Coordinates of C-alpha atoms and ligand atoms in Angstrom, one line a residue:
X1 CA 26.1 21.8 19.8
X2 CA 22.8 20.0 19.9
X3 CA 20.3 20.8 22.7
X4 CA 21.0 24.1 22.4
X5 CA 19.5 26.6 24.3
X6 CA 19.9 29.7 22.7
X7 CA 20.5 32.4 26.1
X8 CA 21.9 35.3 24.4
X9 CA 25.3 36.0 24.7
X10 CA 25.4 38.8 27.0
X11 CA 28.2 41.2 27.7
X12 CA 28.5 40.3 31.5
X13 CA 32.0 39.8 31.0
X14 CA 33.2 43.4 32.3
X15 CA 36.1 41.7 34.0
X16 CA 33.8 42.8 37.6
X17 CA 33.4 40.2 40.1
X18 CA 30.7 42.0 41.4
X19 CA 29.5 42.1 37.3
X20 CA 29.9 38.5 37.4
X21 CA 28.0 36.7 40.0
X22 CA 25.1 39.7 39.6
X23 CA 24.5 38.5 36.1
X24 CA 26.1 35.6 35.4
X25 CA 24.0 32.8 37.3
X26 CA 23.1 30.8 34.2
X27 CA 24.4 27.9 34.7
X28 CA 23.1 25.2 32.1
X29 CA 23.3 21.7 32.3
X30 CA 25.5 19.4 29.9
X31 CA 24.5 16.3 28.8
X32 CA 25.7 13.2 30.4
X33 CA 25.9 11.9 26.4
X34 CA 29.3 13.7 26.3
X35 CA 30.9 11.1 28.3
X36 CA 30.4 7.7 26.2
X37 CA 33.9 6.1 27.0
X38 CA 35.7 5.1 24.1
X39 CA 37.3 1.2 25.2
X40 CA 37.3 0.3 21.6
X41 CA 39.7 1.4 19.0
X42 CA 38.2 2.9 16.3
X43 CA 38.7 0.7 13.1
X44 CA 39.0 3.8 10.5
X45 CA 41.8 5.3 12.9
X46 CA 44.8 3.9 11.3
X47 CA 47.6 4.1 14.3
X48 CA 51.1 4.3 13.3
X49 CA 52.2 4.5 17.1
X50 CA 50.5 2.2 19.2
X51 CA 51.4 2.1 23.4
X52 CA 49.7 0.3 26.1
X53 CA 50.1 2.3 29.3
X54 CA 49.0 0.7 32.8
X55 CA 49.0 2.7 36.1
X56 CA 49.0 0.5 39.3
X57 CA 50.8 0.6 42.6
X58 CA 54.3 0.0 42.9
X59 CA 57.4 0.1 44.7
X60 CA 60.7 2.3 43.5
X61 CA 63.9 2.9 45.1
X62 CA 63.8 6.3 45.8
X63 CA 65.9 7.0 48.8
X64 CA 68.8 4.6 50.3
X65 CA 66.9 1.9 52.1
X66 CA 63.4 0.9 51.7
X67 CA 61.3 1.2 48.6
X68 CA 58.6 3.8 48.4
X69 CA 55.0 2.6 47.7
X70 CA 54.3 4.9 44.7
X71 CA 51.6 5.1 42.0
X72 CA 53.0 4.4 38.6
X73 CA 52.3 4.2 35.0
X74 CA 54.1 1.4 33.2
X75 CA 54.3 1.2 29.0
X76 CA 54.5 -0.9 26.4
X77 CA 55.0 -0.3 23.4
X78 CA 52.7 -2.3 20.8
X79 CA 53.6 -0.4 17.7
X80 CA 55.7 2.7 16.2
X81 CA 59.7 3.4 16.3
X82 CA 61.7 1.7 19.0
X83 CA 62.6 5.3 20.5
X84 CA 58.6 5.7 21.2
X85 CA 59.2 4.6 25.0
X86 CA 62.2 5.6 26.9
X87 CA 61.9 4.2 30.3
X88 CA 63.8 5.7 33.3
X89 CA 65.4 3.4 35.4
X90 CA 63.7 2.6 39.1
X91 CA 61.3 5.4 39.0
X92 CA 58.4 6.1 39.9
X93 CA 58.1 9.1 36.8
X94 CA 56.3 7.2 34.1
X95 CA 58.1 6.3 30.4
X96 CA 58.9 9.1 28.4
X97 CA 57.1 9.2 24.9
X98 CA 58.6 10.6 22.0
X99 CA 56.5 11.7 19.1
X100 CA 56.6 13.1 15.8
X101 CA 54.6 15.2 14.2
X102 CA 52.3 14.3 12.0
X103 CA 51.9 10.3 13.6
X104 CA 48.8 9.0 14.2
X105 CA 48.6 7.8 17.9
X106 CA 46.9 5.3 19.7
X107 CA 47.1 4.6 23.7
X108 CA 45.0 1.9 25.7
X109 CA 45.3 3.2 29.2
X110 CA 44.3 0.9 31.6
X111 CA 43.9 1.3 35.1
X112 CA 44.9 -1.4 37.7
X113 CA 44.9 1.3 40.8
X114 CA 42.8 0.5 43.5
X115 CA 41.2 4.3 42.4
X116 CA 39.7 5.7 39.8
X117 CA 42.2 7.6 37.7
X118 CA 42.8 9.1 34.0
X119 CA 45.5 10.4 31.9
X120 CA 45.8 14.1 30.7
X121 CA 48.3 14.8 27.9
X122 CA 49.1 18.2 29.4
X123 CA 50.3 20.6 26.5
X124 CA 48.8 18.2 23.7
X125 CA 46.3 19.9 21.3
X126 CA 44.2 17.0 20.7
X127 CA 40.4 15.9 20.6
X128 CA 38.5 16.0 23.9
X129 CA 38.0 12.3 24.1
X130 CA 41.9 12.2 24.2
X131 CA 42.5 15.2 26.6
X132 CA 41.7 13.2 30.1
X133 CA 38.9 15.3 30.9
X134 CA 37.7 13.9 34.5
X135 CA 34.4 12.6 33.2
X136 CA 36.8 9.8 31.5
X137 CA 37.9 9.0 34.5
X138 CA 38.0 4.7 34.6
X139 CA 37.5 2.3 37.4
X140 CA 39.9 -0.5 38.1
X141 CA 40.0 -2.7 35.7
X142 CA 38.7 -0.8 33.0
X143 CA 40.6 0.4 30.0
X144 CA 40.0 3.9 27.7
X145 CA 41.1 4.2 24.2
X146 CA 42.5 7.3 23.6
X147 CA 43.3 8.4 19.6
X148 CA 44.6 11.4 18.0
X149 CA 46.9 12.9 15.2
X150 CA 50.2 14.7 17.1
X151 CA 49.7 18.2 15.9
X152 CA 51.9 20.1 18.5
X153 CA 55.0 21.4 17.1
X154 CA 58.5 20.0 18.7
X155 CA 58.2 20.7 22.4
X156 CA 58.7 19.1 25.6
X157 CA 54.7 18.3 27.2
X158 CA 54.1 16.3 30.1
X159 CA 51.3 13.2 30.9
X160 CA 49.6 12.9 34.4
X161 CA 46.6 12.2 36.4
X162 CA 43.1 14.1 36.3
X163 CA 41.4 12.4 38.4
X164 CA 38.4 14.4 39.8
X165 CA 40.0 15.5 43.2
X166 CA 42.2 13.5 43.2
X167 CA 45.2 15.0 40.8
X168 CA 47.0 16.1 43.8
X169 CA 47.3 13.0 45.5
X170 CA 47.8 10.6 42.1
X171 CA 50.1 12.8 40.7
X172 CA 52.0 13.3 43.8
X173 CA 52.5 9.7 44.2
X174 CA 54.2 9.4 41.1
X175 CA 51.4 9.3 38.4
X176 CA 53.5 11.6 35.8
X177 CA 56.0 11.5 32.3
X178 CA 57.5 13.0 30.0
X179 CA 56.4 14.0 26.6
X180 CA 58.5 14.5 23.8
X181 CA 57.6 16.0 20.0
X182 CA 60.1 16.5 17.5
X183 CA 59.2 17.9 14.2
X184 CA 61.3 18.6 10.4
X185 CA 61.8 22.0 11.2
X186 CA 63.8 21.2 14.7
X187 CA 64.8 18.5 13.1
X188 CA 66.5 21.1 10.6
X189 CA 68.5 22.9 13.4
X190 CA 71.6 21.5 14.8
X191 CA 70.2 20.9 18.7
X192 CA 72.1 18.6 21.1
X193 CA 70.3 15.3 21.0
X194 CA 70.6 12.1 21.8
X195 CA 72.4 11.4 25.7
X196 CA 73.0 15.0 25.2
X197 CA 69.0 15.9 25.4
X198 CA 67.9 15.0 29.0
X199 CA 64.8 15.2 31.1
X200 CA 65.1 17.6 33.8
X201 CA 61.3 17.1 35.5
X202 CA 61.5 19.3 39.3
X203 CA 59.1 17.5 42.1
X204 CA 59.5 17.8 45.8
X205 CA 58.4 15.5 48.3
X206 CA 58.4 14.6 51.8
X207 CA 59.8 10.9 53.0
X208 CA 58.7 10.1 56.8
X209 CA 61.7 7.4 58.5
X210 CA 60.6 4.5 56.7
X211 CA 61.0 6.5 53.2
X212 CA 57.1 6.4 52.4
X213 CA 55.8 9.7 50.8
X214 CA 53.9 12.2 53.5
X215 CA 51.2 14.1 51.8
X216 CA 48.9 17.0 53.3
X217 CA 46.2 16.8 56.4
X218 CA 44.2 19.7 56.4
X219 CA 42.6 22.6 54.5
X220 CA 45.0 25.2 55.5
X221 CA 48.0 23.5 54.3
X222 CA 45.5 22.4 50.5
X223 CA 45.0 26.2 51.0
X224 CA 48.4 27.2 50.8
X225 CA 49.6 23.9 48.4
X226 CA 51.8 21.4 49.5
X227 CA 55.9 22.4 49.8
X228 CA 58.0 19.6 50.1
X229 CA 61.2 19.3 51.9
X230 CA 63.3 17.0 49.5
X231 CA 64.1 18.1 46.1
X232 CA 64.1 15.4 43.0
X233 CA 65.3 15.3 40.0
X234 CA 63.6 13.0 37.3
X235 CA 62.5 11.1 40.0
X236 CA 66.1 10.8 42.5
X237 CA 67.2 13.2 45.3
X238 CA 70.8 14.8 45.4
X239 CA 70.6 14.6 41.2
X240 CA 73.8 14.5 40.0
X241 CA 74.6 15.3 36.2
X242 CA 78.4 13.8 34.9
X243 CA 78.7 16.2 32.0
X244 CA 81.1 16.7 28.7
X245 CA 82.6 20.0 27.5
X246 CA 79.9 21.2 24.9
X247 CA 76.0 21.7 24.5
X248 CA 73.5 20.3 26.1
X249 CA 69.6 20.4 26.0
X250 CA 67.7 20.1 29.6
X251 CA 63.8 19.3 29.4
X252 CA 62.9 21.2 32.4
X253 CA 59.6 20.4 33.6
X254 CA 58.0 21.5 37.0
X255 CA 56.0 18.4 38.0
X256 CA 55.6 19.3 41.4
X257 CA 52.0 20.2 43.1
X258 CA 52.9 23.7 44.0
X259 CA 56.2 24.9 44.0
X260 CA 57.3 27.7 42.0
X261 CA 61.5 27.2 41.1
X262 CA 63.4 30.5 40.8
X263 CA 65.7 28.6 38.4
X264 CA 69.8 30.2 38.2
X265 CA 73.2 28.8 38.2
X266 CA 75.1 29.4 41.6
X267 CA 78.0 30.6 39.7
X268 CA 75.8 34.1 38.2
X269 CA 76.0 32.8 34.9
X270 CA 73.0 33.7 33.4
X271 CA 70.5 31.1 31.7
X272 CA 69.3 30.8 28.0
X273 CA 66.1 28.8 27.3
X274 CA 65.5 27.6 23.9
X275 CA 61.7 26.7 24.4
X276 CA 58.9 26.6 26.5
X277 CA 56.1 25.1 27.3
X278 CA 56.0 23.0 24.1
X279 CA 57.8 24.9 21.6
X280 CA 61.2 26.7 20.6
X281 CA 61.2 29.7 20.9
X282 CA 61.6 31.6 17.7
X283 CA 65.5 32.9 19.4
X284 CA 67.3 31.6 22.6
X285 CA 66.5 34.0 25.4
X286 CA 69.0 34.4 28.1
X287 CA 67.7 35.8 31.5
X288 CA 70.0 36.0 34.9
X289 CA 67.3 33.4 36.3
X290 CA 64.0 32.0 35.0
X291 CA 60.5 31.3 37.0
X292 CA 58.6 28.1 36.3
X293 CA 55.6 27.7 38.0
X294 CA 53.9 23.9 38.7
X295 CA 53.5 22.8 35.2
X296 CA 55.7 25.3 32.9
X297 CA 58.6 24.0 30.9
X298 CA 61.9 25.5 29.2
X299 CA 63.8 23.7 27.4
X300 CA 67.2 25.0 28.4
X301 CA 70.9 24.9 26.3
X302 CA 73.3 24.4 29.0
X303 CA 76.3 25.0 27.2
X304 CA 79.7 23.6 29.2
X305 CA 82.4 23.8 26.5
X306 CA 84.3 26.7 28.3
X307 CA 84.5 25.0 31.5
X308 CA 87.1 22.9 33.2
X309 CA 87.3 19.5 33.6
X310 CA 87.0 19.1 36.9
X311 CA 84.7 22.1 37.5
X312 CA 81.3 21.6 39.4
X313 CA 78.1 24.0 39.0
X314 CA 74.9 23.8 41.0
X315 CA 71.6 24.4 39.6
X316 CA 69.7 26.3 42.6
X317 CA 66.6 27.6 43.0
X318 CA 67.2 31.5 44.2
X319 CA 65.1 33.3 47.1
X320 CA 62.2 35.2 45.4
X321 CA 59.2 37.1 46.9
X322 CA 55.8 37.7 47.0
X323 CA 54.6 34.3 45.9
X324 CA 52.5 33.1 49.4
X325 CA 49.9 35.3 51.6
X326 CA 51.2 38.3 54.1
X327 CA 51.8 37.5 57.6
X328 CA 48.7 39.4 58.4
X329 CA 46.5 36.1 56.0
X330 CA 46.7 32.8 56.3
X331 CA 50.2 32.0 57.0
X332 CA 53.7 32.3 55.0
X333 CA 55.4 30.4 52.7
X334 CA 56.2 27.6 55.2
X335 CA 55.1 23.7 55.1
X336 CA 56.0 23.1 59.1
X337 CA 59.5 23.4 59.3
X338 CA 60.2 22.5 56.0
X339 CA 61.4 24.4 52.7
X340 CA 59.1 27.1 52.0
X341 CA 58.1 29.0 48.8
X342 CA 60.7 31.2 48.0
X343 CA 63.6 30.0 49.8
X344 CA 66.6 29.8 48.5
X345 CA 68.3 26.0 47.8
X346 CA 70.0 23.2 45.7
X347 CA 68.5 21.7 43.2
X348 CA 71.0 19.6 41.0
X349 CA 75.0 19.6 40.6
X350 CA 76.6 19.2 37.2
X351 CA 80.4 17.9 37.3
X352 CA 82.2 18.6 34.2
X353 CA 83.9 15.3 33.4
X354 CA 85.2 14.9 30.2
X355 CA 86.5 16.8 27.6
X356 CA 85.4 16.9 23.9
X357 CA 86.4 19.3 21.0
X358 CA 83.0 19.1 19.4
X359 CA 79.5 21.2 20.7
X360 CA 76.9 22.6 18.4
X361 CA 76.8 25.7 18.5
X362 CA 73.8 28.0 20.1
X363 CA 71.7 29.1 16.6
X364 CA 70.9 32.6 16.6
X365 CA 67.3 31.7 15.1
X366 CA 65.5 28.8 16.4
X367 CA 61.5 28.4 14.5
X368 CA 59.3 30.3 13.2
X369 CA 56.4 31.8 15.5
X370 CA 53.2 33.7 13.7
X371 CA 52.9 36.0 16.1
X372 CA 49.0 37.1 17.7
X373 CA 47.9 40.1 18.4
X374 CA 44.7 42.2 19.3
X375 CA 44.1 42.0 15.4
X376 CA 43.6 38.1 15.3
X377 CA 40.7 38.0 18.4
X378 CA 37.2 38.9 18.0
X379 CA 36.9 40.0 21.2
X380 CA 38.9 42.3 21.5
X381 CA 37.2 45.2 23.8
X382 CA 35.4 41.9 25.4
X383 CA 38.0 39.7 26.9
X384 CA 36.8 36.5 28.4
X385 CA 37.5 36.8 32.2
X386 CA 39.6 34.3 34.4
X387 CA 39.1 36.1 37.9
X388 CA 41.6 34.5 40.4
X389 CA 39.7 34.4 44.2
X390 CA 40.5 33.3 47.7
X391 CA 37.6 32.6 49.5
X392 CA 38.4 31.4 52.9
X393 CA 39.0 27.8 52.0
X394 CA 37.9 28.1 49.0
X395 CA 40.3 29.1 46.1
X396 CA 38.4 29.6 42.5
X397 CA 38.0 30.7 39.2
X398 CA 35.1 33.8 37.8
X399 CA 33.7 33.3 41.5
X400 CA 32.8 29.8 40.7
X401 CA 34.2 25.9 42.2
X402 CA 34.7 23.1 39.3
X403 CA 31.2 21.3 38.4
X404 CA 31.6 18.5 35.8
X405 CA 28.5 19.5 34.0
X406 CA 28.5 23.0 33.8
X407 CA 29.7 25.8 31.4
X408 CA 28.2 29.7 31.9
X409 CA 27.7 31.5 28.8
X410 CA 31.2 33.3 28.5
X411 CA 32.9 29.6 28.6
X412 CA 31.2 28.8 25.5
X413 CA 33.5 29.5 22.7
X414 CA 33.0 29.3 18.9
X415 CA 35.2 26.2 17.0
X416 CA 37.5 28.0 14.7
X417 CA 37.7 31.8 17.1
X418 CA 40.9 33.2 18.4
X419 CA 39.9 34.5 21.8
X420 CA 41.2 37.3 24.0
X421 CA 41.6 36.2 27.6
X422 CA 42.3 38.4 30.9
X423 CA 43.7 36.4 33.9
X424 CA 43.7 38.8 36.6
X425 CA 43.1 38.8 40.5
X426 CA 39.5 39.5 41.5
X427 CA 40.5 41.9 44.6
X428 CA 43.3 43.5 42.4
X429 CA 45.2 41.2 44.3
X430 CA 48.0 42.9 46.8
X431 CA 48.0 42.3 50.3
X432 CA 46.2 45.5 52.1
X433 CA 45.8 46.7 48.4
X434 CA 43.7 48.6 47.1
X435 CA 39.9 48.3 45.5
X436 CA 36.8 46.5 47.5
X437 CA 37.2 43.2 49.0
X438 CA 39.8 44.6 51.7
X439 CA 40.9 42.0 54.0
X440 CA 40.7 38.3 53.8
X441 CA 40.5 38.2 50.0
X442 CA 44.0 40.5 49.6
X443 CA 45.6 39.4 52.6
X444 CA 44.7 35.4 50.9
X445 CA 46.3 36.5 47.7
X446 CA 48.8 34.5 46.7
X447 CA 50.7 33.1 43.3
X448 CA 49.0 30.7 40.9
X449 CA 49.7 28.7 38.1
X450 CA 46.9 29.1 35.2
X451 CA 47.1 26.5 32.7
X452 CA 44.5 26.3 29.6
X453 CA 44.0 23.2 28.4
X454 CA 44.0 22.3 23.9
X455 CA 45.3 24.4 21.9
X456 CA 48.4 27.2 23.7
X457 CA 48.2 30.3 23.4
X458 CA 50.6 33.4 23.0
X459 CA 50.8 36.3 26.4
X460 CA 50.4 40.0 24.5
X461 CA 50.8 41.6 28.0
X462 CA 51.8 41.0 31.7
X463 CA 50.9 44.0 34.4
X464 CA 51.5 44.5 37.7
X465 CA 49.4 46.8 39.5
X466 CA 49.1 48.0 43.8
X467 CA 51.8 47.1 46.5
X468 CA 54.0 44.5 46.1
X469 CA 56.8 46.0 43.4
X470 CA 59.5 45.5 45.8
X471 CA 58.1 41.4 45.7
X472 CA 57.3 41.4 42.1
X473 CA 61.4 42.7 41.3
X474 CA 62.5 39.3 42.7
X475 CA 60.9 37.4 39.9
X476 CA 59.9 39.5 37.1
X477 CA 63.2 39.4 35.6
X478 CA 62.4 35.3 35.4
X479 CA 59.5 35.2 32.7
X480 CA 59.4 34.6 28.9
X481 CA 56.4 35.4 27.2
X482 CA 57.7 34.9 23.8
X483 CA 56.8 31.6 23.2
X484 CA 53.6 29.6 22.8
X485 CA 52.2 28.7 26.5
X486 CA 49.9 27.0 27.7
X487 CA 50.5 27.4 31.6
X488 CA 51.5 31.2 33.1
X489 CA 52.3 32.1 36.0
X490 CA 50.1 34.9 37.7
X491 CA 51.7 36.4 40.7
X492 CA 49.6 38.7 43.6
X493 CA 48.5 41.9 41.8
X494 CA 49.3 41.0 38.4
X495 CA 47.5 40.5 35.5
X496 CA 47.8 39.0 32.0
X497 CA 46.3 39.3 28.6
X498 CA 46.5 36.2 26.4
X499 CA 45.8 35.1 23.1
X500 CA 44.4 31.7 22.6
X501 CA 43.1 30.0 19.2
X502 CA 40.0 27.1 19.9
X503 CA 40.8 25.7 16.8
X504 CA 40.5 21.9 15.5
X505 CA 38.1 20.2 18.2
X506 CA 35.1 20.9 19.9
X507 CA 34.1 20.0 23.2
X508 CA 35.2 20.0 26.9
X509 CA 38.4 21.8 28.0
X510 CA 39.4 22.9 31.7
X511 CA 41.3 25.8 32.1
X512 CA 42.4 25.7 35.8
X513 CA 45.1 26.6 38.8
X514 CA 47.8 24.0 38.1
X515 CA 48.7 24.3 41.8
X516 CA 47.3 20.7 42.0
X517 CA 46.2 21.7 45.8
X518 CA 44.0 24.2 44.4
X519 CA 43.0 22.5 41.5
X520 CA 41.2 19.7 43.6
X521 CA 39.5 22.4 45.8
X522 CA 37.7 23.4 42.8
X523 CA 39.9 26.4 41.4
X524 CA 39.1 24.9 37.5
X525 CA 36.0 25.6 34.9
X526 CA 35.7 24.6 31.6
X527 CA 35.1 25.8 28.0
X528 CA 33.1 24.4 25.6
X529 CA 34.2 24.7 22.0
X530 CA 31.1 24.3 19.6
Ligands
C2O601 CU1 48.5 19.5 33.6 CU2 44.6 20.2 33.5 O1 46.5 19.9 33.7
CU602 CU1 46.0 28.5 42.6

């Protein structure tokens, strides 16, 4: 890092609030000089995959009846395999893009909204001048060059807006897709592919009469996130899935603001993942249901070859727990009238159509993961901090809102260090619980989704501490930390240690509440890998 001032690195970083904004008012300045937009290509970047995307307004058939006025992004495809862009049909979701490891890829975004807006490759470990940091955001009209080597292993990842402030809203509106990586050693293992690997991305929204998109008024309902009433599937209410007697492979991807799915089969048959957030898992994990917060994936192997034709199952999300503020806070789980966090309903209905003799079969292995543990990090007895809080109105991160430009000491990480990170909630977290910072701060507490932008990380240990067992039974059963992650979900009174390499590329990368509500109030910092 040039410019450097050399503050010592001090040892502030006693995972105490208190510890925290006593000592750690350093804030230092970044330069402006990090944000040179890049609206060239660069010559000695030899693309193999080359893709044109445009956002701008549209309108999409959503609901029977009128179109919905949706933000969209729109690609072309200028170079690469044909299977590059998949489009899905009248939708507002963007293209999925398929990529293999190892290609070299090249995107000219270019933004026709009436808004400023950029594109974050959520779950893709690449430079910072191709992560979408908000300083890239463009104007109408301009265009950013974004360029970098897909080094993720296979894994479903997702694209969307991060537009300073304004994630929330783009996003909501439809500014999302799909990202696909395949690699030779999924390649290797007989997966269902093809029509028989699907997108499953989870978004709720609310339609007034004329089937236009209702958003949020207020900072009580930012506080809490917004809840939809209407559940969609890859972009359609009431999904429907016609499927065969055999395998299948679902992409699910929560794309929604704030909703957290308590994922199940109305049936009781339990559900095995294959993957999450980005990569398989090194063996299927079966689980009776499966949590995934705003922004988690798991690749799930829905396997139909001992059903009926003829049968029909539903896809729910199950009543859970614990997830919004007591009574005695800021309100419950409820979006006016609508369906609240943690209630219990439909999500998708899969009629079994057809039957066929073949199905792959569920592989008892899956990939190869180098597990990380305490050994790897240099930090071991000095974990970097990521202190959930609930201010009134005011939801952050280490006691600090977003600021483009700044980074304290303990966000400054060394290129090339494997890091030991503690997310846990500043007031301990449970409602009337226990430790200072009774009262608005507990009774406030509520679920978030962290996600770490660049490279993902591994969880060595989830806790949960104070009141709220009885909550925390309803979806602790749901996790699976076996995977690589790069979004977790931290529910009231919990608290996670992660492993995380900074390898590869310097520079800017948020780590944030992927509750997009909270997000734009500010609940996201940044490390700076030098
Ligand atoms: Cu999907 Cu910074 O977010
Ligand atoms: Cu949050």
């Amino acid at each position: 890092m040039t410019n450097k001032i050399n503050y010592k690195r001090r040892n502030f970083l006693q995972h105490s609030a208190i510890g925290m904004t006593a000592a750690g008012l350093f804030p230092k300045l970044l330069f402006a000089k990090n944000r040179s937009l890049k609206s060239e290509p660069t010559a000695s970047f030899k693309a193999d995959v080359e893709i044109e995307i445009i956002s701008r307004d549209a309108y999409v058939p959503i609901k029977s009846g009128r179109k919905t006025k949706v933000q969209k992004y729109y690609a072309k495809l200028l170079k690469g395999p044909k299977d590059t862009i998949v489009e899905l049909e009248d939708n507002y979701l963007g293209p999925t893009l398929n990529y293999k490891q190892g290609q070299k890829v090249r995107i000219y975004y270019k933004n026709k909204l009436t808004e400023v807006s950029v594109i974050h490759m959520h779950g893709m470990h690449v430079p910072q001048s191709s992560d979408g940091h908000p300083m890239y955001a463009i104007n109408t009209g301009e265009t950013l060059v974004y360029e970098f080597e897909v080094l993720n292993r296979a894994g479903t990842n997702f694209y969307h807006s991060h537009s300073h402030e304004m994630t929330a809203t783009q996003v909501y509106k439809g500014l999302a897709g799909l990202i696909t990586v395949t690699d030779k050693e999924e390649q290797a293992l007989d997966l269902p592919r093809g029509e028989y690997d699907l997108p499953f991305v989870l978004q709720d929204r609310t339609f007034d009469g004329r089937n236009q998109l209702q958003y949020l008024h207020g900072m009580h309902g930012k506080m809490m996130g917004f809840l939809g009433d209407t559940i969609l599937v890859n972009g359609k209410p009431d999904a429907v899935f016609s499927v065969k007697t055999r395998a299948y492979r679902f992409r699910v991807v929560n794309g929604s603001n704030s909703r957290i799915y308590k994922l199940a089969w109305n049936d009781g048959t339990p559900l095995t993942a294959i993957g999450t957030d980005g990569n398989l898992l090194e063996q299927p994990e079966t689980r009776p249901y499966l949590m995934l917060a705003p922004a988690e994936r798991i690749d799930l192997w829905l396997d139909f070859s001992h059903r009926s034709v003829g049968d029909e199952l539903v896809m729910k999300s199950l009543e859970y727990e614990g997830a919004m503020p007591s009574r005695g806070g800021m309100g419950m789980g409820m979006s006016g009238g609508g369906l609240g966090q943690g209630d219990d309903f439909s999500i998708a209905t899969f009629k079994v159509m057809e039957k066929v003799s073949k199905s792959p079969v569920l592989p008892k292995k899956l990939v190869k993961i180098d597990r990380l543990t305490e050994r790897d990090v240099d930090n071991k007895n000095n974990p970097i901090p990521i202190a959930i809080s609930m201010k009134p109105m005011r939801p952050q991160l280490n006691g600090r809102s977003y600021a483009m430009d700044r980074v304290e000491d303990f966000e400054e990480v060394e290129l090339g260090s494997i890091k030991k990170i503690k997310i846990f909630h500043e007031h301990g977290g449970m409602k009337g619980g226990m430790g200072r910072g009774r009262g608005m701060g507990m009774m406030m507490s509520m679920a978030h989704p962290i996600h770490l932008h660049g490279q993902q990380f591994q969880v060595l240990s989830r806790k949960m501490e104070g009141r709220g067992q009885e909550e925390y039974k309803t979806v602790s059963e749901g996790y699976i930390n076996s995977g690589w992650k790069d979004t977790v979900l931290v529910m009231p009174g919990e608290e996670l240690v992660i492993v995380k390499p900074f390898q590869d590329f310097k520079g800017l990368f948020l780590y944030h509440c992927h509750n997009l509500e909270h997000e734009d109030l500010g609940m996201m910092r940044q490390f700076y890998v030098s």
